[in-house]
């Protein structure tokens, strides 16, 4: 079965750049998307098709995907960005896979 | 704007069937995919499956033998049934709208989610 691997936690200082990685076999040959989930809330789509932002998502959120790794980058991180982030891709065997999630802490 | 609302029993006995419904408001349910995911307390997201308004389904291989999804376009609702539940099925269950694209690569993402409903499996 296909697996996506994320670091359990990432820390960043306010105003700095946070990078969250998502690794999977030949992930660059698939499209990745990213969800933000604040405590007690539902997931929110922040990036789809590797690097596209849905309407209403701040420009400081960006994404890339190449080789075996997709990356979510948050520039000028704010306290409100503290949340869990999940990557997601579609496996060729016709099912959806989530990464294990990364807790972003803004110190 | 489109909104999704999960509903169903919050408590299910072991070995019984968990049944949830997601009601879509603000848009037609037609011509979209509709997914179910779940999240045990303190853990990550797990995709359960999806259904298209035609009735075509895809399920997580790990749950496929116990899952059935259905759609009722007249009520703008879709549903999940999970059979033979155990305590491991205790989780917050989310419904979501899905989009797909079949180009150079296939993609599928979920842009609108319900608030989630907590289901506990216990006698």
mmCIF file of N, CA and C in Angstrom, chain A residues 28-31 33 35 37 41-45 48-49 52 84 86 88-90 94-100, chain B residues 35 37 39 43-47 50 58-61 94 101 104-111 113-116:
data_model
loop_
_atom_site.group_PDB
_atom_site.id
_atom_site.type_symbol
_atom_site.label_atom_id
_atom_site.label_comp_id
_atom_site.label_asym_id
_atom_site.label_seq_id
_atom_site.Cartn_x
_atom_site.Cartn_y
_atom_site.Cartn_z
ATOM 1 N N UNK A 28 6.337 12.844 -6.749
ATOM 2 C CA UNK A 28 6.365 13.869 -7.773
ATOM 3 C C UNK A 28 5.604 13.482 -9.035
ATOM 4 N N UNK A 29 5.323 12.204 -9.206
ATOM 5 C CA UNK A 29 4.540 11.749 -10.353
ATOM 6 C C UNK A 29 3.043 11.793 -10.075
ATOM 7 N N UNK A 30 2.692 12.207 -8.864
ATOM 8 C CA UNK A 30 1.289 12.371 -8.482
ATOM 9 C C UNK A 30 1.075 13.848 -8.128
ATOM 10 N N UNK A 31 -0.145 14.232 -7.909
ATOM 11 C CA UNK A 31 -0.433 15.562 -7.390
ATOM 12 C C UNK A 31 -0.671 15.467 -5.880
ATOM 13 N N UNK A 33 -1.857 17.509 -2.203
ATOM 14 C CA UNK A 33 -2.557 18.645 -1.636
ATOM 15 C C UNK A 33 -2.326 18.659 -0.127
ATOM 16 N N UNK A 35 -3.843 20.028 3.848
ATOM 17 C CA UNK A 35 -4.938 20.501 4.702
ATOM 18 C C UNK A 35 -4.366 21.039 6.012
ATOM 19 N N UNK A 37 -5.490 21.812 9.946
ATOM 20 C CA UNK A 37 -6.520 21.492 10.922
ATOM 21 C C UNK A 37 -6.159 22.107 12.270
ATOM 22 N N UNK A 41 -11.260 21.684 15.147
ATOM 23 C CA UNK A 41 -11.930 22.127 13.921
ATOM 24 C C UNK A 41 -11.764 21.093 12.801
ATOM 25 N N UNK A 42 -12.526 21.287 11.755
ATOM 26 C CA UNK A 42 -12.429 20.429 10.579
ATOM 27 C C UNK A 42 -11.209 20.814 9.752
ATOM 28 N N UNK A 43 -10.711 19.893 8.932
ATOM 29 C CA UNK A 43 -9.617 20.246 8.021
ATOM 30 C C UNK A 43 -10.050 21.314 7.021
ATOM 31 N N UNK A 44 -9.066 22.129 6.622
ATOM 32 C CA UNK A 44 -9.264 23.167 5.615
ATOM 33 C C UNK A 44 -8.217 22.965 4.527
ATOM 34 N N UNK A 45 -8.663 22.948 3.280
ATOM 35 C CA UNK A 45 -7.736 22.806 2.156
ATOM 36 C C UNK A 45 -6.922 24.086 2.006
ATOM 37 N N UNK A 48 -3.773 22.714 -3.311
ATOM 38 C CA UNK A 48 -4.165 21.578 -4.112
ATOM 39 C C UNK A 48 -3.356 21.574 -5.409
ATOM 40 N N UNK A 49 -3.347 20.464 -6.091
ATOM 41 C CA UNK A 49 -2.585 20.311 -7.334
ATOM 42 C C UNK A 49 -1.159 20.827 -7.130
ATOM 43 N N UNK A 52 -1.379 25.094 -5.959
ATOM 44 C CA UNK A 52 -2.461 26.061 -6.136
ATOM 45 C C UNK A 52 -3.157 26.357 -4.809
ATOM 46 N N UNK A 84 -2.246 21.474 12.911
ATOM 47 C CA UNK A 84 -1.767 20.241 12.300
ATOM 48 C C UNK A 84 -1.942 20.354 10.791
ATOM 49 N N UNK A 86 -1.773 18.165 7.085
ATOM 50 C CA UNK A 86 -1.792 16.835 6.490
ATOM 51 C C UNK A 86 -1.593 16.947 4.970
ATOM 52 N N UNK A 88 -1.836 14.914 1.264
ATOM 53 C CA UNK A 88 -2.750 13.909 0.709
ATOM 54 C C UNK A 88 -2.443 13.694 -0.759
ATOM 55 N N UNK A 89 -2.534 12.456 -1.201
ATOM 56 C CA UNK A 89 -2.358 12.134 -2.613
ATOM 57 C C UNK A 89 -3.301 11.001 -2.964
ATOM 58 N N UNK A 90 -3.417 10.745 -4.263
ATOM 59 C CA UNK A 90 -4.289 9.683 -4.753
ATOM 60 C C UNK A 90 -3.411 8.566 -5.301
ATOM 61 N N UNK A 94 -6.408 3.514 -6.944
ATOM 62 C CA UNK A 94 -7.733 4.131 -6.767
ATOM 63 C C UNK A 94 -8.166 4.290 -5.326
ATOM 64 N N UNK A 95 -7.261 4.815 -4.526
ATOM 65 C CA UNK A 95 -7.693 5.212 -3.211
ATOM 66 C C UNK A 95 -6.837 6.378 -2.709
ATOM 67 N N UNK A 96 -7.379 7.076 -1.745
ATOM 68 C CA UNK A 96 -6.758 8.292 -1.227
ATOM 69 C C UNK A 96 -5.900 7.969 -0.011
ATOM 70 N N UNK A 97 -4.772 8.652 0.071
ATOM 71 C CA UNK A 97 -3.852 8.448 1.185
ATOM 72 C C UNK A 97 -3.561 9.785 1.850
ATOM 73 N N UNK A 98 -3.630 9.805 3.169
ATOM 74 C CA UNK A 98 -3.197 10.962 3.957
ATOM 75 C C UNK A 98 -1.824 10.670 4.550
ATOM 76 N N UNK A 99 -1.032 11.713 4.703
ATOM 77 C CA UNK A 99 0.157 11.605 5.525
ATOM 78 C C UNK A 99 -0.248 11.559 6.989
ATOM 79 N N UNK A 100 0.699 11.238 7.845
ATOM 80 C CA UNK A 100 0.395 11.095 9.257
ATOM 81 C C UNK A 100 0.155 12.392 9.999
ATOM 82 N N UNK B 35 -17.001 12.372 -0.055
ATOM 83 C CA UNK B 35 -16.120 11.481 0.694
ATOM 84 C C UNK B 35 -16.473 11.419 2.165
ATOM 85 N N UNK B 37 -14.250 10.608 5.793
ATOM 86 C CA UNK B 37 -12.976 10.377 6.467
ATOM 87 C C UNK B 37 -13.260 10.309 7.959
ATOM 88 N N UNK B 39 -11.284 10.386 12.157
ATOM 89 C CA UNK B 39 -10.103 10.762 12.929
ATOM 90 C C UNK B 39 -10.289 10.340 14.379
ATOM 91 N N UNK B 43 -5.340 11.410 16.932
ATOM 92 C CA UNK B 43 -4.639 10.743 15.840
ATOM 93 C C UNK B 43 -4.907 11.438 14.501
ATOM 94 N N UNK B 44 -4.331 10.891 13.451
ATOM 95 C CA UNK B 44 -4.426 11.496 12.140
ATOM 96 C C UNK B 44 -5.699 11.132 11.391
ATOM 97 N N UNK B 45 -5.810 11.712 10.196
ATOM 98 C CA UNK B 45 -6.969 11.481 9.352
ATOM 99 C C UNK B 45 -6.855 10.145 8.623
ATOM 100 N N UNK B 46 -7.982 9.478 8.466
ATOM 101 C CA UNK B 46 -8.052 8.231 7.697
ATOM 102 C C UNK B 46 -9.209 8.360 6.706
ATOM 103 N N UNK B 47 -8.913 8.155 5.427
ATOM 104 C CA UNK B 47 -9.952 8.213 4.397
ATOM 105 C C UNK B 47 -10.717 6.909 4.387
ATOM 106 N N UNK B 50 -15.252 7.218 -1.090
ATOM 107 C CA UNK B 50 -15.969 8.274 -1.796
ATOM 108 C C UNK B 50 -17.043 7.666 -2.684
ATOM 109 N N UNK B 58 -15.342 4.279 -4.476
ATOM 110 C CA UNK B 58 -13.993 3.804 -4.192
ATOM 111 C C UNK B 58 -13.862 3.765 -2.670
ATOM 112 N N UNK B 59 -13.302 2.676 -2.165
ATOM 113 C CA UNK B 59 -13.163 2.537 -0.723
ATOM 114 C C UNK B 59 -11.704 2.302 -0.332
ATOM 115 N N UNK B 60 -11.382 2.690 0.902
ATOM 116 C CA UNK B 60 -10.077 2.371 1.468
ATOM 117 C C UNK B 60 -9.958 0.838 1.544
ATOM 118 N N UNK B 61 -8.904 0.275 0.970
ATOM 119 C CA UNK B 61 -8.778 -1.192 0.984
ATOM 120 C C UNK B 61 -8.857 -1.797 2.387
ATOM 121 N N UNK B 94 -16.028 12.674 9.354
ATOM 122 C CA UNK B 94 -16.234 13.871 8.535
ATOM 123 C C UNK B 94 -16.739 13.479 7.155
ATOM 124 N N UNK B 101 -9.434 15.480 -11.127
ATOM 125 C CA UNK B 101 -8.956 15.917 -12.435
ATOM 126 C C UNK B 101 -8.172 14.778 -13.045
ATOM 127 N N UNK B 104 -2.478 14.935 -17.017
ATOM 128 C CA UNK B 104 -1.196 14.232 -17.060
ATOM 129 C C UNK B 104 -1.063 13.314 -15.852
ATOM 130 N N UNK B 105 -1.536 13.793 -14.721
ATOM 131 C CA UNK B 105 -1.665 12.977 -13.520
ATOM 132 C C UNK B 105 -3.087 13.133 -13.014
ATOM 133 N N UNK B 106 -3.510 12.164 -12.249
ATOM 134 C CA UNK B 106 -4.845 12.253 -11.652
ATOM 135 C C UNK B 106 -4.725 12.938 -10.305
ATOM 136 N N UNK B 107 -5.680 13.794 -9.999
ATOM 137 C CA UNK B 107 -5.707 14.286 -8.628
ATOM 138 C C UNK B 107 -7.118 14.324 -8.095
ATOM 139 N N UNK B 108 -7.194 14.316 -6.780
ATOM 140 C CA UNK B 108 -8.464 14.372 -6.065
ATOM 141 C C UNK B 108 -8.213 15.114 -4.765
ATOM 142 N N UNK B 109 -9.018 16.105 -4.501
ATOM 143 C CA UNK B 109 -8.886 16.820 -3.247
ATOM 144 C C UNK B 109 -10.274 17.180 -2.735
ATOM 145 N N UNK B 110 -10.331 17.532 -1.459
ATOM 146 C CA UNK B 110 -11.611 17.822 -0.796
ATOM 147 C C UNK B 110 -11.617 19.268 -0.332
ATOM 148 N N UNK B 111 -12.562 20.070 -0.849
ATOM 149 C CA UNK B 111 -12.505 21.506 -0.590
ATOM 150 C C UNK B 111 -13.515 22.002 0.435
ATOM 151 N N UNK B 113 -15.654 20.695 3.952
ATOM 152 C CA UNK B 113 -15.798 19.643 4.951
ATOM 153 C C UNK B 113 -16.938 19.983 5.907
ATOM 154 N N UNK B 114 -17.569 18.955 6.407
ATOM 155 C CA UNK B 114 -18.521 19.140 7.486
ATOM 156 C C UNK B 114 -17.793 19.383 8.801
ATOM 157 N N UNK B 115 -18.541 19.688 9.841
ATOM 158 C CA UNK B 115 -17.940 19.950 11.145
ATOM 159 C C UNK B 115 -17.514 18.672 11.851
ATOM 160 N N UNK B 116 -18.015 17.537 11.393
ATOM 161 C CA UNK B 116 -17.670 16.264 11.996
ATOM 162 C C UNK B 116 -18.668 15.852 13.059
#
